[in-house]
Short mmCIF file of C-alpha atoms in Angstrom, two decimals:
data_model
loop_
_atom_site.label_atom_id
_atom_site.label_comp_id
_atom_site.label_asym_id
_atom_site.label_seq_id
_atom_site.Cartn_x
_atom_site.Cartn_y
_atom_site.Cartn_z
CA UNK A 1 55.37 -33.95 33.24
CA UNK A 2 54.62 -30.65 34.95
CA UNK A 3 55.02 -29.18 31.81
CA UNK A 4 52.88 -31.47 30.39
CA UNK A 5 49.96 -30.79 33.02
CA UNK A 6 49.53 -27.83 32.53
CA UNK A 7 49.66 -27.61 28.48
CA UNK A 8 46.46 -30.18 28.92
CA UNK A 9 44.71 -28.37 31.33
CA UNK A 10 44.46 -24.88 29.41
CA UNK A 11 43.33 -27.74 26.67
CA UNK A 12 40.24 -27.20 28.97
CA UNK A 13 40.22 -23.88 29.58
CA UNK A 14 40.55 -23.53 25.55
CA UNK A 15 37.70 -25.72 25.02
CA UNK A 16 35.44 -23.75 27.74
CA UNK A 17 36.55 -20.25 25.71
CA UNK A 18 35.15 -22.16 22.45
CA UNK A 19 31.73 -23.87 23.99
CA UNK A 20 31.28 -20.02 25.36
CA UNK A 21 32.53 -18.35 21.79
CA UNK A 22 29.96 -21.18 20.07
CA UNK A 23 27.09 -20.27 22.61
CA UNK A 24 27.55 -16.53 22.23
CA UNK A 25 27.05 -16.80 18.41
CA UNK A 26 24.48 -19.14 18.59
CA UNK A 27 22.17 -17.57 20.71
CA UNK A 28 22.68 -13.84 19.78
CA UNK A 29 23.71 -13.22 23.91
CA UNK A 30 25.28 -10.05 23.54
CA UNK A 31 28.13 -10.64 26.25
CA UNK A 32 31.59 -12.46 25.39
CA UNK A 33 32.43 -16.20 24.40
CA UNK A 34 35.43 -16.04 27.01
CA UNK A 35 32.80 -14.64 29.74
CA UNK A 36 30.03 -17.29 28.92
CA UNK A 37 32.64 -19.61 29.30
CA UNK A 38 34.28 -18.49 32.41
CA UNK A 39 30.15 -18.62 34.20
CA UNK A 40 30.09 -21.75 32.82
CA UNK A 41 33.33 -23.22 34.46
CA UNK A 42 32.51 -21.51 37.63
CA UNK A 43 29.10 -23.24 38.13
CA UNK A 44 31.18 -26.61 36.77
CA UNK A 45 33.32 -26.29 40.09
CA UNK A 46 31.03 -25.12 42.43
CA UNK A 47 28.37 -28.05 41.47
CA UNK A 48 31.39 -30.93 41.75
CA UNK A 49 31.32 -31.50 37.46
CA UNK A 50 35.13 -30.82 37.47
CA UNK A 51 36.82 -31.26 40.61
CA UNK A 52 39.50 -27.70 41.08
CA UNK A 53 42.73 -30.18 40.44
CA UNK A 54 41.87 -30.80 36.37
CA UNK A 55 42.52 -26.64 36.21
CA UNK A 56 44.03 -25.12 39.02
CA UNK A 57 47.73 -25.07 37.29
CA UNK A 58 46.35 -24.76 33.60
CA UNK A 59 45.04 -21.32 35.58
CA UNK A 60 47.43 -20.35 37.91
CA UNK A 61 50.51 -20.79 34.87
CA UNK A 62 48.41 -18.09 32.18
CA UNK A 63 46.77 -15.59 34.82
CA UNK A 64 50.41 -15.46 35.95
CA UNK A 65 51.92 -15.24 32.62
CA UNK A 66 48.61 -12.90 32.62
CA UNK A 67 50.63 -9.34 31.17
CA UNK A 68 52.18 -11.16 27.99
CA UNK A 69 48.59 -12.38 27.01
CA UNK A 70 47.34 -8.06 26.25
CA UNK A 71 51.15 -6.97 25.01
CA UNK A 72 50.26 -7.86 20.77
CA UNK A 73 46.68 -6.35 21.13
CA UNK A 74 48.70 -3.15 23.13
CA UNK A 75 51.31 -3.19 20.07
CA UNK A 76 48.25 -2.03 17.89
CA UNK A 77 48.46 1.44 19.56
CA UNK A 78 51.42 1.54 17.14
CA UNK A 79 48.93 2.99 14.39
CA UNK A 80 47.26 5.42 16.24
CA UNK A 81 50.20 8.07 16.61
CA UNK A 82 47.65 10.28 17.59
CA UNK A 83 47.81 9.38 21.05
CA UNK A 84 50.98 10.58 21.74
CA UNK A 85 50.30 14.21 20.32
CA UNK A 86 47.94 16.65 22.76
CA UNK A 87 44.56 14.76 21.68
CA UNK A 88 45.90 12.13 23.94
CA UNK A 89 46.33 14.33 26.96
CA UNK A 90 42.83 14.99 26.74
CA UNK A 91 41.85 11.25 26.94
CA UNK A 92 44.87 11.04 29.57
CA UNK A 93 42.73 13.24 31.62
CA UNK A 94 39.32 11.19 31.07
CA UNK A 95 41.18 8.45 32.23
CA UNK A 96 42.73 9.45 35.43
CA UNK A 97 39.34 11.78 36.45
CA UNK A 98 37.49 9.08 35.81
CA UNK A 99 39.35 6.65 37.94
CA UNK A 100 39.68 8.86 40.27
CA UNK A 101 35.60 8.94 40.67
CA UNK A 102 34.77 5.05 40.64
CA UNK A 103 37.76 4.88 43.05
CA UNK A 104 35.10 7.30 45.12
CA UNK A 105 31.81 5.62 44.65
CA UNK A 106 32.37 1.75 44.96
CA UNK A 107 34.82 2.85 47.94
CA UNK A 108 32.20 4.49 49.35
CA UNK A 109 29.16 2.61 48.86
CA UNK A 110 30.97 -0.90 49.70
CA UNK A 111 31.93 1.50 52.96
CA UNK A 112 28.19 2.76 53.51
CA UNK A 113 27.06 -0.93 53.17
CA UNK A 114 29.30 -2.61 55.58
CA UNK A 115 28.32 -0.38 58.40
CA UNK A 116 24.86 -0.59 57.28
CA UNK A 117 24.93 -4.67 57.18
CA UNK A 118 27.22 -4.80 60.92
CA UNK A 119 24.23 -2.55 61.87
CA UNK A 120 22.02 -4.74 61.31
CA UNK A 121 23.70 -8.33 62.97
CA UNK A 122 24.12 -5.71 65.90
CA UNK A 123 20.87 -5.39 66.35
CA UNK A 124 20.42 -8.41 66.17
CA UNK A 125 22.94 -10.01 68.49
CA UNK A 126 20.99 -7.40 70.69
CA UNK A 127 17.22 -8.49 70.02
CA UNK A 128 19.02 -12.13 70.69
CA UNK A 129 20.84 -11.67 73.85
CA UNK A 130 17.47 -9.20 75.76
CA UNK A 131 15.02 -12.41 74.62
CA UNK A 132 17.14 -14.33 76.51
CA UNK A 133 17.77 -12.50 79.26
CA UNK B 1 55.83 -22.16 5.24
CA UNK B 2 57.86 -18.75 5.68
CA UNK B 3 54.94 -17.78 7.82
CA UNK B 4 54.71 -20.01 10.00
CA UNK B 5 58.84 -19.45 11.15
CA UNK B 6 57.84 -15.69 11.26
CA UNK B 7 55.26 -16.76 13.27
CA UNK B 8 57.03 -18.81 15.49
CA UNK B 9 60.02 -15.94 15.45
CA UNK B 10 57.61 -13.41 16.48
CA UNK B 11 55.94 -15.68 19.17
CA UNK B 12 59.89 -16.41 20.44
CA UNK B 13 61.39 -13.20 20.85
CA UNK B 14 57.76 -11.93 22.41
CA UNK B 15 58.33 -14.00 24.96
CA UNK B 16 61.54 -13.89 25.15
CA UNK B 17 61.39 -10.14 26.00
CA UNK B 18 59.11 -9.97 27.90
CA UNK B 19 60.82 -12.37 29.87
CA UNK B 20 64.27 -10.24 29.58
CA UNK B 21 62.18 -7.59 30.52
CA UNK B 22 60.59 -9.38 34.01
CA UNK B 23 64.59 -10.00 35.17
CA UNK B 24 65.31 -5.80 34.62
CA UNK B 25 61.42 -5.46 36.58
CA UNK B 26 62.77 -7.01 39.99
CA UNK B 27 66.20 -5.35 39.57
CA UNK B 28 63.93 -1.55 39.21
CA UNK B 29 60.67 -2.21 40.88
CA UNK B 30 59.32 0.66 39.58
CA UNK B 31 55.82 0.61 38.00
CA UNK B 32 57.37 2.83 34.60
CA UNK B 33 59.15 -0.58 34.85
CA UNK B 34 56.64 -3.19 34.51
CA UNK B 35 57.21 -5.52 32.31
CA UNK B 36 53.91 -5.07 29.34
CA UNK B 37 54.88 -1.54 29.02
CA UNK B 38 58.51 -1.94 28.63
CA UNK B 39 58.66 -5.13 26.34
CA UNK B 40 55.84 -3.37 24.37
CA UNK B 41 57.03 -0.01 24.07
CA UNK B 42 60.40 -2.09 23.22
CA UNK B 43 58.46 -3.84 20.28
CA UNK B 44 56.64 -0.65 18.55
CA UNK B 45 60.41 0.32 18.95
CA UNK B 46 61.62 -2.74 16.78
CA UNK B 47 58.47 -2.76 14.22
CA UNK B 48 59.37 1.32 13.80
CA UNK B 49 63.26 0.72 13.36
CA UNK B 50 62.38 -2.53 10.63
CA UNK B 51 59.09 -0.47 8.91
CA UNK B 52 57.14 -3.50 9.73
CA UNK B 53 53.51 -2.83 10.22
CA UNK B 54 51.42 -4.26 12.59
CA UNK B 55 50.08 -6.10 10.55
CA UNK B 56 52.78 -7.94 9.68
CA UNK B 57 53.73 -8.86 13.73
CA UNK B 58 50.30 -9.94 14.33
CA UNK B 59 52.00 -13.03 11.58
CA UNK B 60 52.64 -13.98 15.83
CA UNK B 61 51.23 -11.81 18.04
CA UNK B 62 47.47 -13.37 17.10
CA UNK B 63 49.27 -16.50 18.47
CA UNK B 64 49.11 -15.06 21.24
CA UNK B 65 46.39 -12.99 22.04
CA UNK B 66 44.70 -16.81 22.15
CA UNK B 67 44.69 -17.48 24.86
CA UNK B 68 43.75 -14.13 26.37
CA UNK B 69 40.68 -16.22 25.66
CA UNK B 70 41.18 -19.25 28.10
CA UNK B 71 42.79 -16.40 30.47
CA UNK B 72 38.97 -15.70 30.91
CA UNK B 73 38.02 -18.49 31.80
CA UNK B 74 40.93 -19.15 34.53
CA UNK B 75 39.69 -16.12 35.61
CA UNK B 76 36.79 -18.14 38.07
CA UNK B 77 39.91 -20.41 39.27
CA UNK B 78 40.01 -16.83 41.94
CA UNK B 79 36.85 -16.79 41.97
CA UNK B 80 35.89 -20.27 43.34
CA UNK B 81 38.89 -20.43 45.96
CA UNK B 82 37.29 -17.44 47.27
CA UNK B 83 33.45 -18.16 46.80
CA UNK B 84 33.66 -17.75 50.76
CA UNK B 85 34.38 -14.64 51.28
CA UNK B 86 32.45 -13.72 48.24
CA UNK B 87 28.95 -15.31 50.82
CA UNK B 88 30.00 -13.58 53.59
CA UNK B 89 30.34 -10.18 52.57
CA UNK B 90 27.93 -10.61 49.77
CA UNK B 91 25.95 -7.65 49.93
CA UNK B 92 28.48 -4.61 50.17
CA UNK B 93 30.32 -6.83 47.44
CA UNK B 94 28.05 -6.40 45.07
CA UNK B 95 27.00 -2.92 45.96
CA UNK B 96 30.01 -1.38 46.07
CA UNK B 97 30.96 -3.13 42.11
CA UNK B 98 27.92 -2.41 40.62
CA UNK B 99 28.43 1.30 41.73
CA UNK B 100 31.87 1.68 41.22
CA UNK B 101 31.75 -0.28 37.21
CA UNK B 102 27.86 2.48 36.47
CA UNK B 103 30.30 5.07 38.19
CA UNK B 104 32.51 4.00 35.93
CA UNK B 105 31.47 3.66 32.53
CA UNK B 106 29.15 6.63 32.45
CA UNK B 107 32.03 9.28 34.16
CA UNK B 108 34.26 8.08 31.50
CA UNK B 109 31.58 8.63 29.01
CA UNK B 110 30.24 11.66 29.63
CA UNK B 111 33.73 13.21 30.67
CA UNK B 112 34.82 12.68 27.02
CA UNK B 113 31.60 13.66 25.73
CA UNK B 114 31.60 16.51 27.04
CA UNK B 115 34.95 17.44 25.39
CA UNK B 116 34.57 16.51 22.76
CA UNK B 117 36.01 13.01 21.97
CA UNK B 118 35.63 10.75 18.72
CA UNK B 119 33.37 8.02 18.97
CA UNK B 120 34.66 4.70 18.41
CA UNK B 121 37.74 6.91 21.17
CA UNK B 122 34.31 6.70 23.76
CA UNK B 123 33.66 2.94 23.17
CA UNK B 124 36.69 2.61 23.76
CA UNK B 125 37.70 4.25 27.04
CA UNK B 126 34.17 2.66 28.10
CA UNK B 127 34.80 -0.38 29.83
CA UNK B 128 39.21 0.89 31.19
CA UNK B 129 38.10 -0.07 34.25
CA UNK B 130 38.57 -3.74 33.53
CA UNK B 131 40.82 -5.93 33.71
CA UNK B 132 42.95 -6.59 29.96
CA UNK B 133 41.68 -9.27 29.02
CA UNK B 134 37.99 -8.53 29.87
CA UNK B 135 37.98 -5.64 28.59
CA UNK B 136 39.33 -5.97 24.67
CA UNK B 137 36.40 -8.49 24.19
CA UNK B 138 34.23 -5.90 25.63
CA UNK B 139 35.52 -2.66 23.50
CA UNK B 140 35.30 -5.68 20.02
CA UNK B 141 32.11 -5.50 21.18
CA UNK B 142 30.53 -2.57 21.99
CA UNK B 143 32.92 -1.33 18.58
CA UNK B 144 35.85 0.49 20.25
CA UNK B 145 39.48 -0.07 18.89
CA UNK B 146 40.88 -2.86 21.40
CA UNK B 147 44.50 -1.81 21.29
CA UNK B 148 43.25 1.92 22.39
CA UNK B 149 41.50 0.54 25.23
CA UNK B 150 44.62 -1.79 26.46
CA UNK B 151 46.10 2.00 27.43
CA UNK B 152 43.31 2.83 29.19
CA UNK B 153 42.63 -0.01 31.51
CA UNK B 154 46.85 0.99 32.20
CA UNK B 155 46.52 4.32 32.02
CA UNK B 156 43.10 3.50 34.65
CA UNK B 157 45.73 0.99 36.66
CA UNK B 158 48.32 3.61 36.88
CA UNK B 159 46.13 5.95 38.30
CA UNK B 160 44.24 4.12 40.87
CA UNK B 161 47.44 2.92 42.35
CA UNK B 162 49.91 6.42 42.09
CA UNK B 163 46.06 8.27 43.46
CA UNK B 164 43.91 5.63 45.20
CA UNK B 165 45.66 6.65 48.82
CA UNK B 166 44.36 10.26 48.52
CA UNK B 167 40.72 9.71 47.16
CA UNK B 168 40.47 6.70 50.08
CA UNK B 169 41.80 9.65 52.78
CA UNK B 170 40.01 12.31 50.79
CA UNK B 171 36.54 10.57 50.60
CA UNK B 172 37.03 8.90 54.43
CA UNK B 173 37.58 5.04 52.62
CA UNK B 174 38.57 3.46 55.99
CA UNK B 175 37.30 0.43 55.89
CA UNK B 176 39.46 -2.91 54.14
CA UNK B 177 36.17 -3.94 52.82
CA UNK B 178 35.77 -0.96 51.26
CA UNK B 179 39.42 -0.15 50.36
CA UNK B 180 40.21 -3.55 48.62
CA UNK B 181 36.49 -3.15 46.81
CA UNK B 182 38.25 -0.27 45.75
CA UNK B 183 41.23 -0.57 44.46
CA UNK B 184 39.65 -3.84 42.33
CA UNK B 185 36.59 -1.30 40.99
CA UNK B 186 38.55 1.07 39.68
CA UNK B 187 42.04 -0.53 38.68
CA UNK B 188 41.07 -4.22 37.92
CA UNK B 189 44.66 -6.01 39.00
CA UNK B 190 46.93 -3.26 39.18
CA UNK B 191 44.98 -1.96 42.59
CA UNK B 192 44.98 -5.49 43.70
CA UNK B 193 48.33 -6.08 43.60
CA UNK B 194 48.66 -2.20 45.09
CA UNK B 195 45.76 -3.36 48.31
CA UNK B 196 48.82 -5.57 49.35
CA UNK B 197 49.72 -2.95 51.24
CA UNK B 198 45.97 -2.47 52.97
CA UNK B 199 45.64 -6.35 54.28
CA UNK B 200 44.66 -9.74 53.58
CA UNK B 201 41.60 -8.98 53.79
CA UNK B 202 41.57 -5.48 50.43
CA UNK B 203 43.87 -7.79 48.33
CA UNK B 204 40.75 -10.47 49.05
CA UNK B 205 38.10 -7.83 48.35
CA UNK B 206 40.11 -6.29 45.79
CA UNK B 207 41.64 -9.02 43.88
CA UNK B 208 36.76 -10.67 44.11
CA UNK B 209 35.71 -7.37 42.87
CA UNK B 210 37.75 -7.23 40.12
CA UNK B 211 37.02 -10.33 38.35
CA UNK B 212 32.63 -9.83 39.08
CA UNK B 213 33.57 -6.88 38.26
CA UNK B 214 34.52 -7.91 34.48
CA UNK B 215 31.75 -10.64 34.29
CA UNK B 216 28.98 -8.17 35.03
CA UNK B 217 31.10 -5.16 33.35
CA UNK B 218 30.51 -7.57 30.31
CA UNK B 219 26.94 -7.67 30.65
CA UNK B 220 25.90 -4.00 31.51
CA UNK B 221 28.49 -2.30 28.86
CA UNK B 222 26.66 -3.19 25.86
CA UNK B 223 23.56 -1.62 27.92
CA UNK B 224 25.40 1.65 28.90
CA UNK B 225 26.30 2.15 25.21
CA UNK B 226 22.30 1.43 24.13
CA UNK B 227 20.88 3.48 26.98
CA UNK B 228 23.31 7.28 25.82
CA UNK B 229 22.86 5.98 22.12
CA UNK B 230 26.57 6.88 21.60
#
C-alpha cells in the first residue's frame, strides 16, 4: 500500500516537472524546466493548493535515493579518459580552490549580515526599553 | 523488444549494485566508499571490460536519469518544511547564498580561463557548487558537459567536507548560521551532511542554502556566462 502511495506521489512530482519543461519551452525561459516545476510546487504548497501530504512520501523517497539517480550521468566520464591524466589534475586544483573561495565568501557574508541584523534588533530593543522608562 | 529487456536488465543491475554498495558503505563509512562513487567505478570497469559503449549503457541508464526532473521538484518539500527558518533569517541567508553563488561561479570561471581550460570544460565547472540534479540541468543549458559537471560537483562536495573546517577557522566564521550557509553554498548535500557536526541550526541553514542556491544558480548561471562572454 505504501509502495503504491510513493509511486503515485512520484507521478505527481513528474507531472510538475513536465509542466515546468513545457513552460520552459513555450515561453523560452532560460531556467531549467524542473526548477520551474520546483517553484510551482513550492507555490502550490505555500498557498495550500496541494496539501503537503500528497507528495511527502514520494519526495522523501526520491531524495533518499538521489545519488542513485546521477550514477548514469556520472558514468559518462568514460568518454573523457583525459580526465585521469595531467589535465585532470589542473581541473581538480581549480575546483578545490574555487570551493574554498565560495565557502569563505558565503560564510563571511552571512556572518556579517547576521551580526548586523542582531545589532539592529538590539538597538530596537534598547529604544523600546528607554521609551518605556 | 530485446532493447526493452536490455534496458530492464541495466536498470536492475544499477539499482542492485547501488544497494550492495550502500551496505558496503555502512560497513566502511569513509567518504571514498560513498555508494555513488563505488557504483559508478564498478559500472565503468564493467563497461570497459565488456567493451560496451556509454550509449549502450544509457539504453537503460536514461530511464534512471529521467527521474532527475521529479527529484528536483521534490526539493520543494524540504524547502517548504523549512520556510519558517527562511523567513526568520531571510536576509543573512539570501545575502550569503548570493555572495557564495557568484564567487563560486566566477572564481571557477576565472581560474579555468587563466589556466587555459577548454571552453566546454569551463562551462562544466561553473555550476559545480550546486546540487547534482540541478547542476546537470544548468550544465546542459549553458553548453557544458553534464558528466564532467557531475565529477566537479563531487569534487566540490568532498573538498568542502575535508577542507571546510579549516577554512571556517581561518576565516573566523564562528556562528552556526554562517557555517551552515558556507557548507550549503559551497558543497551542497555533502556539505550539509558535514554540517551535522555543528548542530541543528547549521544543518537547516545548510539545506536551505543548498536549495536556494540551486534555484538562484539556474537563473544566474546563464547570466554569468553571458556577462563573461565565454
